[in-house]
PDB file of C-alpha atoms and ligand atoms in Angstrom:
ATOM      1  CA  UNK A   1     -10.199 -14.173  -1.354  1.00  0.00           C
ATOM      2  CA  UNK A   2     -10.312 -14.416   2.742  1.00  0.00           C
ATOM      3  CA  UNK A   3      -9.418 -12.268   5.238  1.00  0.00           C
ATOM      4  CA  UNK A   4      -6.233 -13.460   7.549  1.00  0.00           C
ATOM      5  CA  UNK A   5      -5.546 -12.428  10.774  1.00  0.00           C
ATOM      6  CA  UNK A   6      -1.358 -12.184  11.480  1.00  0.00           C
ATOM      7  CA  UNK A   7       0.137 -10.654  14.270  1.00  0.00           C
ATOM      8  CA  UNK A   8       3.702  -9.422  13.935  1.00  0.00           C
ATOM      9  CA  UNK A   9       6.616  -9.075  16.754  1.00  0.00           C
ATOM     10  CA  UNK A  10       7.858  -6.007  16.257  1.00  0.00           C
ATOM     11  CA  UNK A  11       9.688  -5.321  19.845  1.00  0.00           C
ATOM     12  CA  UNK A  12      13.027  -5.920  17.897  1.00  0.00           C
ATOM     13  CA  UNK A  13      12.385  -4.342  14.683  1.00  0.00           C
ATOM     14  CA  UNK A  14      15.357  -2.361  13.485  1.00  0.00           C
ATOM     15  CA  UNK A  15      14.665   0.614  10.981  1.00  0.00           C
ATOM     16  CA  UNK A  16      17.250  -0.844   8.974  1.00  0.00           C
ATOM     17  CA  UNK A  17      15.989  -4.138   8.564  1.00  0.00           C
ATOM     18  CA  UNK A  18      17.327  -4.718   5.185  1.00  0.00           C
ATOM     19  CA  UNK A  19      21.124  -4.959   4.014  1.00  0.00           C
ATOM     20  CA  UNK A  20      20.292  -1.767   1.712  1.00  0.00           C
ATOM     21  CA  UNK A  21      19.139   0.647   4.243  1.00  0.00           C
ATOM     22  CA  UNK A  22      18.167   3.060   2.466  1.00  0.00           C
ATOM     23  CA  UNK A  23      15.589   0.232   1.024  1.00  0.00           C
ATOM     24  CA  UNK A  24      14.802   0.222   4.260  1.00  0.00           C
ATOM     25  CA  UNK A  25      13.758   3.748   5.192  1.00  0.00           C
ATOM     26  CA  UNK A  26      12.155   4.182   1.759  1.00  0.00           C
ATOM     27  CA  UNK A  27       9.526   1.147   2.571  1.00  0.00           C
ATOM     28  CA  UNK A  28       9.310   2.263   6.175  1.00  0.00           C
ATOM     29  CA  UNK A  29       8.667   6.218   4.721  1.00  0.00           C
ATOM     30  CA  UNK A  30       5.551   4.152   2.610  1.00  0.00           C
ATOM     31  CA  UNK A  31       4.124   2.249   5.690  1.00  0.00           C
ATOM     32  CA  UNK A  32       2.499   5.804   6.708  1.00  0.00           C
ATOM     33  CA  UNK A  33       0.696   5.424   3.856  1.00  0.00           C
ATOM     34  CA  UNK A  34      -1.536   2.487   4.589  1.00  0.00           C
ATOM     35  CA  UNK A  35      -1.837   3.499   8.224  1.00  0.00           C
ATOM     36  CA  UNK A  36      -3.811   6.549   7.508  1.00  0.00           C
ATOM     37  CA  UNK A  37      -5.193   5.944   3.777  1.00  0.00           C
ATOM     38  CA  UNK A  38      -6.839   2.232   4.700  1.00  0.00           C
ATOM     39  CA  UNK A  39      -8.842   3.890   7.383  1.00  0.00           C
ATOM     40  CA  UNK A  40     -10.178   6.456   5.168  1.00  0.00           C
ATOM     41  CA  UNK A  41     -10.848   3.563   2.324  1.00  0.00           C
ATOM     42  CA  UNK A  42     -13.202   1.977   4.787  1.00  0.00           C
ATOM     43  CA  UNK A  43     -15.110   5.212   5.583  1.00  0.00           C
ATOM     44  CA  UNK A  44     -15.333   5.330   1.973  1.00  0.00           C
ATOM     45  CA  UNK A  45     -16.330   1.748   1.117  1.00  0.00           C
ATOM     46  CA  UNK A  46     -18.857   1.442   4.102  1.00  0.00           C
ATOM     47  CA  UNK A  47     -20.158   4.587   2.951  1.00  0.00           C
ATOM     48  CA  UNK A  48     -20.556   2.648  -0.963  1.00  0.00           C
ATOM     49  CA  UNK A  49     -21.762  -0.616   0.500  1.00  0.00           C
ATOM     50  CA  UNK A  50     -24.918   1.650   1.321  1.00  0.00           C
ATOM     51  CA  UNK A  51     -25.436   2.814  -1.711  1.00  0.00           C
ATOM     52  CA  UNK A  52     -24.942  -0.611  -3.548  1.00  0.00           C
ATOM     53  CA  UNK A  53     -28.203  -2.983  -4.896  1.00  0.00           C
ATOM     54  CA  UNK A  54     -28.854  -5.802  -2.739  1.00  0.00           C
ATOM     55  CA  UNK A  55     -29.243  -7.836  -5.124  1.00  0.00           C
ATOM     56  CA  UNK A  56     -25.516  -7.529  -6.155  1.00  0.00           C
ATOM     57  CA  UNK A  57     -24.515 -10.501  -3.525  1.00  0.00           C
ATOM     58  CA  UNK A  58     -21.239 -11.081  -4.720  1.00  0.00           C
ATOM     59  CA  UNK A  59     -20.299  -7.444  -4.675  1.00  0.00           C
ATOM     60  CA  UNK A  60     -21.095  -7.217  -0.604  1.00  0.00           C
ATOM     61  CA  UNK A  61     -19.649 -10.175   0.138  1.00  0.00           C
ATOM     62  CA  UNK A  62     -16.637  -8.964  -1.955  1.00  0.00           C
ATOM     63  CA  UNK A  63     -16.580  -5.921  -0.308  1.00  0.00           C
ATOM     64  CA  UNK A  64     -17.165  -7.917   3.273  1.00  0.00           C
ATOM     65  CA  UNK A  65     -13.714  -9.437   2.910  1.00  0.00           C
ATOM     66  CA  UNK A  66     -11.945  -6.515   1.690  1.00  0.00           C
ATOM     67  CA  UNK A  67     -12.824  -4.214   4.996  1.00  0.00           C
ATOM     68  CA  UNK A  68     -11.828  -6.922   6.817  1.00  0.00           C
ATOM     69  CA  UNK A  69      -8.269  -7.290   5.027  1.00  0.00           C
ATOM     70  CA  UNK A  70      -7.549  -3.636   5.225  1.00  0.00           C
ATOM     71  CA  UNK A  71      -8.794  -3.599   8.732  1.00  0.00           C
ATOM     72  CA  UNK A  72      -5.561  -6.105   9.568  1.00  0.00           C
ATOM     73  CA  UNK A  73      -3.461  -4.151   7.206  1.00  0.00           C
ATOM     74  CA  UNK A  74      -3.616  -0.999   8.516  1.00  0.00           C
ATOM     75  CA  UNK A  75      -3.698  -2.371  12.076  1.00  0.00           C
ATOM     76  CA  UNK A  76      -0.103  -3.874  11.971  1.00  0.00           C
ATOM     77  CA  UNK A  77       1.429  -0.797  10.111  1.00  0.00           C
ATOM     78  CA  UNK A  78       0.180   1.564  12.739  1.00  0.00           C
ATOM     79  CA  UNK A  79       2.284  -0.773  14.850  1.00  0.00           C
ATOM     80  CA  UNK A  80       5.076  -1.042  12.797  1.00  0.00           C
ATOM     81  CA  UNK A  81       5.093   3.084  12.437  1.00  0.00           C
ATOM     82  CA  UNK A  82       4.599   3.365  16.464  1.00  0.00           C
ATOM     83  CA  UNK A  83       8.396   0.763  16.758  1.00  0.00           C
ATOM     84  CA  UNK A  84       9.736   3.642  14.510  1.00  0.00           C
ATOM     85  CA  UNK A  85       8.848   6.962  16.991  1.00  0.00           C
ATOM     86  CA  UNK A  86       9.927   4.645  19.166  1.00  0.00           C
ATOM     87  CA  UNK A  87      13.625   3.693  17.447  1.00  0.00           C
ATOM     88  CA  UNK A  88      14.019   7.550  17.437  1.00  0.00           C
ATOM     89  CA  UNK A  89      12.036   8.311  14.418  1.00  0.00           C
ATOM     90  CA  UNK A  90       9.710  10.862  16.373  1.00  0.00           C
ATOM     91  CA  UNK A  91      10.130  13.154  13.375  1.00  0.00           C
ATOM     92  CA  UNK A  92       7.077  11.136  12.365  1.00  0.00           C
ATOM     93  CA  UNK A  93       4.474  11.835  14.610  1.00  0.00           C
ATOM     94  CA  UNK A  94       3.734  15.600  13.183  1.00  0.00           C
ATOM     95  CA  UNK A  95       3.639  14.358   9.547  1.00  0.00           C
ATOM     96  CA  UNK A  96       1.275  11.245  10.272  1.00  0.00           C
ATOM     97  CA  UNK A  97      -1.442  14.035  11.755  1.00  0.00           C
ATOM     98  CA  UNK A  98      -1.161  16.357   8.278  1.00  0.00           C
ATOM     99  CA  UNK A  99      -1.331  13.061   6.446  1.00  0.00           C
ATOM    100  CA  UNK A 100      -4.836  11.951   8.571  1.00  0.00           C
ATOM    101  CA  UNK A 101      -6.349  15.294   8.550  1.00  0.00           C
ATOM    102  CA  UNK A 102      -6.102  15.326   4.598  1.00  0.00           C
ATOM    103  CA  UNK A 103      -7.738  12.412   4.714  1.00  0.00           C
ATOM    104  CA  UNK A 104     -10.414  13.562   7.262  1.00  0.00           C
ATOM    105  CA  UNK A 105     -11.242  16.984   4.827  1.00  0.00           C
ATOM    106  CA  UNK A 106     -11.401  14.496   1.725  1.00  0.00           C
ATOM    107  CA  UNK A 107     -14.453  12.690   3.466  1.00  0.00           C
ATOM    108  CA  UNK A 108     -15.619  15.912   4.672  1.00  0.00           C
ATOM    109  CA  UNK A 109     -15.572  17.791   1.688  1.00  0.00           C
ATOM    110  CA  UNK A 110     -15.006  15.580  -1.288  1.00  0.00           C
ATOM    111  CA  UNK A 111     -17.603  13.530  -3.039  1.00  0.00           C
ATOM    112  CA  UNK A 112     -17.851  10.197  -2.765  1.00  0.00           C
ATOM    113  CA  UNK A 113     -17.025   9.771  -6.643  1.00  0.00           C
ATOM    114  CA  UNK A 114     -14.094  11.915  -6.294  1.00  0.00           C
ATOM    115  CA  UNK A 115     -13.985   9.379  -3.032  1.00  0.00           C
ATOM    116  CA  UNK A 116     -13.603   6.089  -4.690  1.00  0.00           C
ATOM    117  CA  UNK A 117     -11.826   7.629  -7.967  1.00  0.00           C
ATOM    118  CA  UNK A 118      -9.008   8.202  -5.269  1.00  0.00           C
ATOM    119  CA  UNK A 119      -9.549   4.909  -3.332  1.00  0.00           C
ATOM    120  CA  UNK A 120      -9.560   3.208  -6.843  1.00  0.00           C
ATOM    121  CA  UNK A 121      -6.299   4.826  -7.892  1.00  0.00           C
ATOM    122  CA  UNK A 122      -4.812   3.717  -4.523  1.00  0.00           C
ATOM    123  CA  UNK A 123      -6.069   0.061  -5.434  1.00  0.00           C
ATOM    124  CA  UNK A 124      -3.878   0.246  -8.960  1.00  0.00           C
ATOM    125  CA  UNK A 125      -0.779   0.950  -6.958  1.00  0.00           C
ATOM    126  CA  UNK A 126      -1.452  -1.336  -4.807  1.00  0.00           C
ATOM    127  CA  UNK A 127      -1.205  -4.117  -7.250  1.00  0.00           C
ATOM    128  CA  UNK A 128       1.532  -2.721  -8.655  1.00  0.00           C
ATOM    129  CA  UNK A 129       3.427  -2.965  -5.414  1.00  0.00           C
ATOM    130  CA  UNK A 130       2.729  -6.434  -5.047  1.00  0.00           C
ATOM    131  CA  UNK A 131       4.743  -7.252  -8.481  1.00  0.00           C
ATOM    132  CA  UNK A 132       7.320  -5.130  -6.980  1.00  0.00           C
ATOM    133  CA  UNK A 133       7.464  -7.247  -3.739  1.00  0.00           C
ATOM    134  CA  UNK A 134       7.334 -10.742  -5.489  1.00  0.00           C
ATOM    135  CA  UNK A 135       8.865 -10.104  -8.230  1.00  0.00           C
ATOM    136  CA  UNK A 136      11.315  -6.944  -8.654  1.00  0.00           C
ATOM    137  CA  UNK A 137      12.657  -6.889  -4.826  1.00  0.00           C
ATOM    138  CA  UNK A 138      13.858 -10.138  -4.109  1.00  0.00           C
ATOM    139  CA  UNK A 139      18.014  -9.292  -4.182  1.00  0.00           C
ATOM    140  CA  UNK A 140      16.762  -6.510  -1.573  1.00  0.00           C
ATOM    141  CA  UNK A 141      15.135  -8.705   0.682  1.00  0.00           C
ATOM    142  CA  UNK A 142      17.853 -11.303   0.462  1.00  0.00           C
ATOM    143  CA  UNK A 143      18.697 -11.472   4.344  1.00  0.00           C
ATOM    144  CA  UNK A 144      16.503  -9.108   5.380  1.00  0.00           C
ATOM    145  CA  UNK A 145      14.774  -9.089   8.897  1.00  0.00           C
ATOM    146  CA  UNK A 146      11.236 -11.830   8.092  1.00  0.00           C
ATOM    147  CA  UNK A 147       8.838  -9.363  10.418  1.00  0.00           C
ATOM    148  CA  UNK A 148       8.588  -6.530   8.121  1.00  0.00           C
ATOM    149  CA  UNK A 149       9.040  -8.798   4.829  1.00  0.00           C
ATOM    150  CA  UNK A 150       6.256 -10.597   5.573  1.00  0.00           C
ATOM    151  CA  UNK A 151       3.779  -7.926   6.529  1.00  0.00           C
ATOM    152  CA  UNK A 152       4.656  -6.311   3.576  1.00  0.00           C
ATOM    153  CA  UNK A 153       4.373  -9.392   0.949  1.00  0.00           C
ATOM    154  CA  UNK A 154       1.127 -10.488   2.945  1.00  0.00           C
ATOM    155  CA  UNK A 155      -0.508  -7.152   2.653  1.00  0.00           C
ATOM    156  CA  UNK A 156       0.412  -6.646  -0.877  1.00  0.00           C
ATOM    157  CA  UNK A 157      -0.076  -9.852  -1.690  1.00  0.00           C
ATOM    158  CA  UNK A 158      -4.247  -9.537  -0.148  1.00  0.00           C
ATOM    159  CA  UNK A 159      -4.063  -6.179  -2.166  1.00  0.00           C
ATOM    160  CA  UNK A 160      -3.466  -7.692  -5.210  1.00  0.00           C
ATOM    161  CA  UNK A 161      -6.167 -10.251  -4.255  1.00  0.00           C
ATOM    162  CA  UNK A 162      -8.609  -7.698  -3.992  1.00  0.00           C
ATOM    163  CA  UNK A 163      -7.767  -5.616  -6.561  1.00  0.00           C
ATOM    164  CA  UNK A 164     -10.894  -5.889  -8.372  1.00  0.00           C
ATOM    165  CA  UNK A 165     -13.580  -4.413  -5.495  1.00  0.00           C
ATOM    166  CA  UNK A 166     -12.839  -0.851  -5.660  1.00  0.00           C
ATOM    167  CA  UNK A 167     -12.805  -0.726  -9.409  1.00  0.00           C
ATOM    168  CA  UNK A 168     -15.676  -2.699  -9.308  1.00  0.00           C
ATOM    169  CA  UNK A 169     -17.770  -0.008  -6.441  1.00  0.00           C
ATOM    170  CA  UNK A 170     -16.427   2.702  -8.480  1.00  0.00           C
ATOM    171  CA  UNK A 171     -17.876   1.585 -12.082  1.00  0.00           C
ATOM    172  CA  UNK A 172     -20.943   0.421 -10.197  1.00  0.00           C
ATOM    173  CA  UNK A 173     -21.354   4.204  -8.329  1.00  0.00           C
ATOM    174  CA  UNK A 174     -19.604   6.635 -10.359  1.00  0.00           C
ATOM    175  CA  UNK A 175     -23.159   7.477 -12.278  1.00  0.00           C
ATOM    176  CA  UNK A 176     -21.296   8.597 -14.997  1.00  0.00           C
ATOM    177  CA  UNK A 177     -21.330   7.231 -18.596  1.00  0.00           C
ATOM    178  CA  UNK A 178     -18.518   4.858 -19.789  1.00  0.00           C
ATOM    179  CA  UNK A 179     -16.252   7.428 -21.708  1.00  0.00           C
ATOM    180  CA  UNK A 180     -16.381  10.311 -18.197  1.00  0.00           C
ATOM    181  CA  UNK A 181     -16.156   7.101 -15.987  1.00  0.00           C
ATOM    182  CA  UNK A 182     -13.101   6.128 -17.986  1.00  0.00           C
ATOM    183  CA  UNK A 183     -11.497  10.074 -17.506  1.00  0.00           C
ATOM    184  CA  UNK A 184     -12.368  10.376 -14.100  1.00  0.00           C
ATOM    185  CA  UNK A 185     -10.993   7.152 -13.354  1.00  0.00           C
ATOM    186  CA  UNK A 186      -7.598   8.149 -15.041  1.00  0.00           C
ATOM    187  CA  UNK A 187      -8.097  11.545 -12.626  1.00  0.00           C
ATOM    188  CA  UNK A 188      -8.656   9.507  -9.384  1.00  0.00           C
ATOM    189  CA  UNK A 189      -5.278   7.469 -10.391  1.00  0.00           C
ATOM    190  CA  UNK A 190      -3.099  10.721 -11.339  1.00  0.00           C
ATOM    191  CA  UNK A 191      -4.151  12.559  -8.176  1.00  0.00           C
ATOM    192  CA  UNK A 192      -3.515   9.319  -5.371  1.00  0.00           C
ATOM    193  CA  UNK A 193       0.310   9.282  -7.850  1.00  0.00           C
ATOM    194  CA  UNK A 194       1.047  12.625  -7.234  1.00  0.00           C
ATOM    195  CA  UNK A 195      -0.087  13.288  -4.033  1.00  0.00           C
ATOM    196  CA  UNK A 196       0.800   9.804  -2.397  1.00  0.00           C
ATOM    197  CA  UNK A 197       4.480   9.843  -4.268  1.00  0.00           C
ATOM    198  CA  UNK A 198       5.309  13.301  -3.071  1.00  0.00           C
ATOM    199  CA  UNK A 199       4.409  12.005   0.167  1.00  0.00           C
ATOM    200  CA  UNK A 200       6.330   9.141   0.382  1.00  0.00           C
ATOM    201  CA  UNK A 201       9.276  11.027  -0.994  1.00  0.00           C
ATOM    202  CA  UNK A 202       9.411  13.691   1.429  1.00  0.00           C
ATOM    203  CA  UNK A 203       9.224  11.071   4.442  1.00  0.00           C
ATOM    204  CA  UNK A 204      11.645   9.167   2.392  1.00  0.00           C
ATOM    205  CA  UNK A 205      14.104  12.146   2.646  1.00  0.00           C
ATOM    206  CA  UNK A 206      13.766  12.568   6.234  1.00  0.00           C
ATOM    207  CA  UNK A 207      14.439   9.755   7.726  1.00  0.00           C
ATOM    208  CA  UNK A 208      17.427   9.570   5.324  1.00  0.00           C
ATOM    209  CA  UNK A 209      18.208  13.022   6.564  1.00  0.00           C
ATOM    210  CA  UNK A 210      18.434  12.028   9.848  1.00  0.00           C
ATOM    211  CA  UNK A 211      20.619   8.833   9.226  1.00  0.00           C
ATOM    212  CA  UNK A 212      23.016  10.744   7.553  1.00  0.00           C
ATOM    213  CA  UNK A 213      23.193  13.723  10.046  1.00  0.00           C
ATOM    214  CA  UNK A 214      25.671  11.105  12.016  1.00  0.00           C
ATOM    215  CA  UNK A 215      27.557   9.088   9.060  1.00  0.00           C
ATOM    216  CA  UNK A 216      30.957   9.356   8.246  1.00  0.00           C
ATOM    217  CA  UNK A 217      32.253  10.764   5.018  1.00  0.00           C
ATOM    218  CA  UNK A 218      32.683   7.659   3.855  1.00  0.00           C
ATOM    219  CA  UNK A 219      29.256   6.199   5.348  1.00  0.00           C
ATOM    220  CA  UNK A 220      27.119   8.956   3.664  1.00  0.00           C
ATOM    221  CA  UNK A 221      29.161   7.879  -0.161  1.00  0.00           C
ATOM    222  CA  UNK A 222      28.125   4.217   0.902  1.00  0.00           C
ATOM    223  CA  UNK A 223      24.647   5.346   1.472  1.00  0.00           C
ATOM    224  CA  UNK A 224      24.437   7.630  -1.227  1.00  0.00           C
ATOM    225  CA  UNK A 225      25.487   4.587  -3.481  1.00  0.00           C
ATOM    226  CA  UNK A 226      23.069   2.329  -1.851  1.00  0.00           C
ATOM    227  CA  UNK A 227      20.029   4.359  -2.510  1.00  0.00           C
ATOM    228  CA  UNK A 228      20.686   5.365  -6.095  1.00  0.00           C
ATOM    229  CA  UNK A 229      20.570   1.573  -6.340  1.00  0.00           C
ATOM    230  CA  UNK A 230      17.777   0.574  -4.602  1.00  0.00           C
ATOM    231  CA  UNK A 231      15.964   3.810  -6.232  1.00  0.00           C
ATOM    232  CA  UNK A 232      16.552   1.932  -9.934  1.00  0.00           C
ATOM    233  CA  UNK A 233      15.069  -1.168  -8.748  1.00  0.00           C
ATOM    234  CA  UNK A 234      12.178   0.580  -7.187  1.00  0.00           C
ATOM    235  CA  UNK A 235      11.149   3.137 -10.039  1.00  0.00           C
ATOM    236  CA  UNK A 236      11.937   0.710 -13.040  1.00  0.00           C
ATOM    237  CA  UNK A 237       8.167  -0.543 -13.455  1.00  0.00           C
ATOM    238  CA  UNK A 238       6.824   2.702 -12.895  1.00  0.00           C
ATOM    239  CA  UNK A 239       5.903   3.767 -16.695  1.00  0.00           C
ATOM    240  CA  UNK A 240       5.514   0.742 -17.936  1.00  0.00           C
ATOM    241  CA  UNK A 241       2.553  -0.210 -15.312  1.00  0.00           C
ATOM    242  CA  UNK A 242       1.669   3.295 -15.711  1.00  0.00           C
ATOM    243  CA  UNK A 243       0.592   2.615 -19.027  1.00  0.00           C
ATOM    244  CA  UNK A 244      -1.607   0.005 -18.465  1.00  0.00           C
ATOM    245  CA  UNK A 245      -3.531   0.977 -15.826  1.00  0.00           C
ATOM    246  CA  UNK A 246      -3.913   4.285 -18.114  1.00  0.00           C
ATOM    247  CA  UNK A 247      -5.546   2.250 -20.960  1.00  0.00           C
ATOM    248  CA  UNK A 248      -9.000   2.557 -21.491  1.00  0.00           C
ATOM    249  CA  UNK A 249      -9.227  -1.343 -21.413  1.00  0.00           C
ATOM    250  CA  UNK A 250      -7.511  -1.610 -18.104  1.00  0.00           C
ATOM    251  CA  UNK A 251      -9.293  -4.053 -16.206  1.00  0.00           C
ATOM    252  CA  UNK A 252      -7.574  -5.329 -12.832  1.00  0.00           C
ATOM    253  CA  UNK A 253      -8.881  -8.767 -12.792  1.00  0.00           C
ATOM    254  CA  UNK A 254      -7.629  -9.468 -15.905  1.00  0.00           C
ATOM    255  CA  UNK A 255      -3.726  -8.171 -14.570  1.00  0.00           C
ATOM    256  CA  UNK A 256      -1.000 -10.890 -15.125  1.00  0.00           C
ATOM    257  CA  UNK A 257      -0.511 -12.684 -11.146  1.00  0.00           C
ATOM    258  CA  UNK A 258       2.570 -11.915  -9.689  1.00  0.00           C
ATOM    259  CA  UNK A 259       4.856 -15.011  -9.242  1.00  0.00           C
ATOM    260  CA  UNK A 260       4.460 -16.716  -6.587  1.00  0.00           C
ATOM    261  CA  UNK A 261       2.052 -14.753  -5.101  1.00  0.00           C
ATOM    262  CA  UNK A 262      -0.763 -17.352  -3.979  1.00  0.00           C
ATOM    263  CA  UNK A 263       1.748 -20.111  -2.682  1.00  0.00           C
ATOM    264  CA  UNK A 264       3.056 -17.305  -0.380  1.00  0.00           C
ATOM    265  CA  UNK A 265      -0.156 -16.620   0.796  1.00  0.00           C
ATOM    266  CA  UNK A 266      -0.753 -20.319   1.717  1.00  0.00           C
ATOM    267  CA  UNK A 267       2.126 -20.384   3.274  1.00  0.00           C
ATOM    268  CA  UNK A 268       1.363 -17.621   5.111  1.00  0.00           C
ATOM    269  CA  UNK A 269      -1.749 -18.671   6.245  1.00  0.00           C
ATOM    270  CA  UNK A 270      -0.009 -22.102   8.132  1.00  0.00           C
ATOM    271  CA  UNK A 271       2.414 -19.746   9.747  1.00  0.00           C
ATOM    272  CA  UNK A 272       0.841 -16.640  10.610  1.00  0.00           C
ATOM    273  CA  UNK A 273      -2.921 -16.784  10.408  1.00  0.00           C
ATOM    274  CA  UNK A 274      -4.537 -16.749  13.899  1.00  0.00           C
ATOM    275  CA  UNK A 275      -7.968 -16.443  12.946  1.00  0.00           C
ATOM    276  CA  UNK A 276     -10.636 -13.749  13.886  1.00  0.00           C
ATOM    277  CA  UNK A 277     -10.969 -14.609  17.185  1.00  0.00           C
ATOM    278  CA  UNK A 278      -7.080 -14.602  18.492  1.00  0.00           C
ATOM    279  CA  UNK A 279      -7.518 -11.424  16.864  1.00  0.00           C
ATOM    280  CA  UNK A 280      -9.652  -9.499  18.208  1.00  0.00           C
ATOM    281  CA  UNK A 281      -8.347 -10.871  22.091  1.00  0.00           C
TER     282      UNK A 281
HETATM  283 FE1  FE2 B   1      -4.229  -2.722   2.351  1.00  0.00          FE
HETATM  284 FE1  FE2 B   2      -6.469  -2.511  -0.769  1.00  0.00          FE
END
């Protein structure tokens, strides 16, 4: 587990930047997400790191490398999301402050088990995306744009790589006893599904709203067409991971690696990596 510093050219992004468009919109509707919820996480997390034994070494330094990958992570979406305003998709702009000020009254207001139950649930679907990305999406990413494929597979990919600290900070903090740990853990996950996929559905729907205000008849069957599709490929692991991360004996570390997952990532690291210091320049 390392932190990686990329930097992406996004001047010529296109909001459609794969063949299925409506693909497209639906991953660009979920790069909100990380822009606003990875800040919060490392509120959260710093806030943990206080409250975690010193003596638990490989817990800081765990938790060391994950600020810094979500640092990176939600530094190129917010730069991916500001080439969308600026593509047109200014629609955004008023939804992106709602979505931060939730996230400003949950660290206000909400306690820092309640905190990392949420940050924790994120986590799971996290990993889950990553399968998705590897594994599940490959036909719609077939000739899509590299920029936005990569930051996408790179960031899942480090999320699956560090899907372990947050569970890890939450079972270590949570103070309560296995069996309410295990129940408020299954709480944190069903509140970050509904409240995260709502989210990412309504964005979803306008942006496509706003395509199709200017299609053709014809267009808007094409694109009606292309989205049921893309929405089957999306949704098909949804129970089934579902399940697992609902099972008392869910334990991330021990979830099966996506394929091809670390060759990507040292792959990535030859052609994108600039290292802290190009980074922060
Ligand atoms: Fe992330
Ligand atoms: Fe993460």
């Amino acid at each position: 587990m390392k932190a990686r510093f990329p930097k992406f050219d996004f001047s010529n992004l296109r909001a459609h930047w794969a063949p299925n468009w409506e693909f497209a919109q639906r991953a660009n509707a979920a790069s909100l997400i990380p822009a606003h919820i990875e800040p919060y996480l490392l509120k959260v997390m710093m806030q943990a790191k206080q409250d975690i034994d010193p003596a638990k070494v490989r817990l800081h330094e765990d938790l060391d490398i994950f600020i810094k990958q979500e640092m990176q992570h939600c530094r190129q979406h917010i730069a991916f999301n500001k080439r969308m305003h600026a593509l047109g998709y200014e629609l955004l702009k008023p939804i992106e402050q709602d979505f931060a000020a939730t996230f400003a009254r949950f660290l206000a207001t909400k306690s820092l088990r309640f905190n990392l139950a949420y940050s924790e649930g994120f986590e799971s679907l996290s990993a889950t995306a990553c399968e998705l990305y590897f594994e599940d999406y490959n036909e719609l990413l077939e000739d899509a744009d590299p920029e936005p494929t990569n930051m996408w597979r790179w960031h899942l990919a480090e999320e699956f790589e560090h899907r372990t600290v947050c569970s890890d900070v939450y079972h270590e903090l949570s103070g309560l006893n296995p069996v309410f740990a295990y129940f408020y853990r299954l709480y944190g996950y069903f509140y970050a599904v509904l409240h995260l996929g709502r989210f990412q559905l309504m964005v979803s729907r306008k942006l496509l709203e706003q395509d199709r205000a200017t299609m053709s008849p014809d267009e808007l069957t094409a694109s009606l067409a292309r989205d049921k599709y893309a929405r089957k490929i999306m949704g098909r692991r949804f129970f089934s991971n579902l399940l697992k991360i609902c099972s008392p004996f869910y334990d991330p570390l021990k979830r099966r690696e996506p394929v091809g997952y670390r060759a990507y990532l040292q792959e990535f690291e030859a052609r994108y990596d600039r290292g802290p210091v190009a980074a922060a320049a």
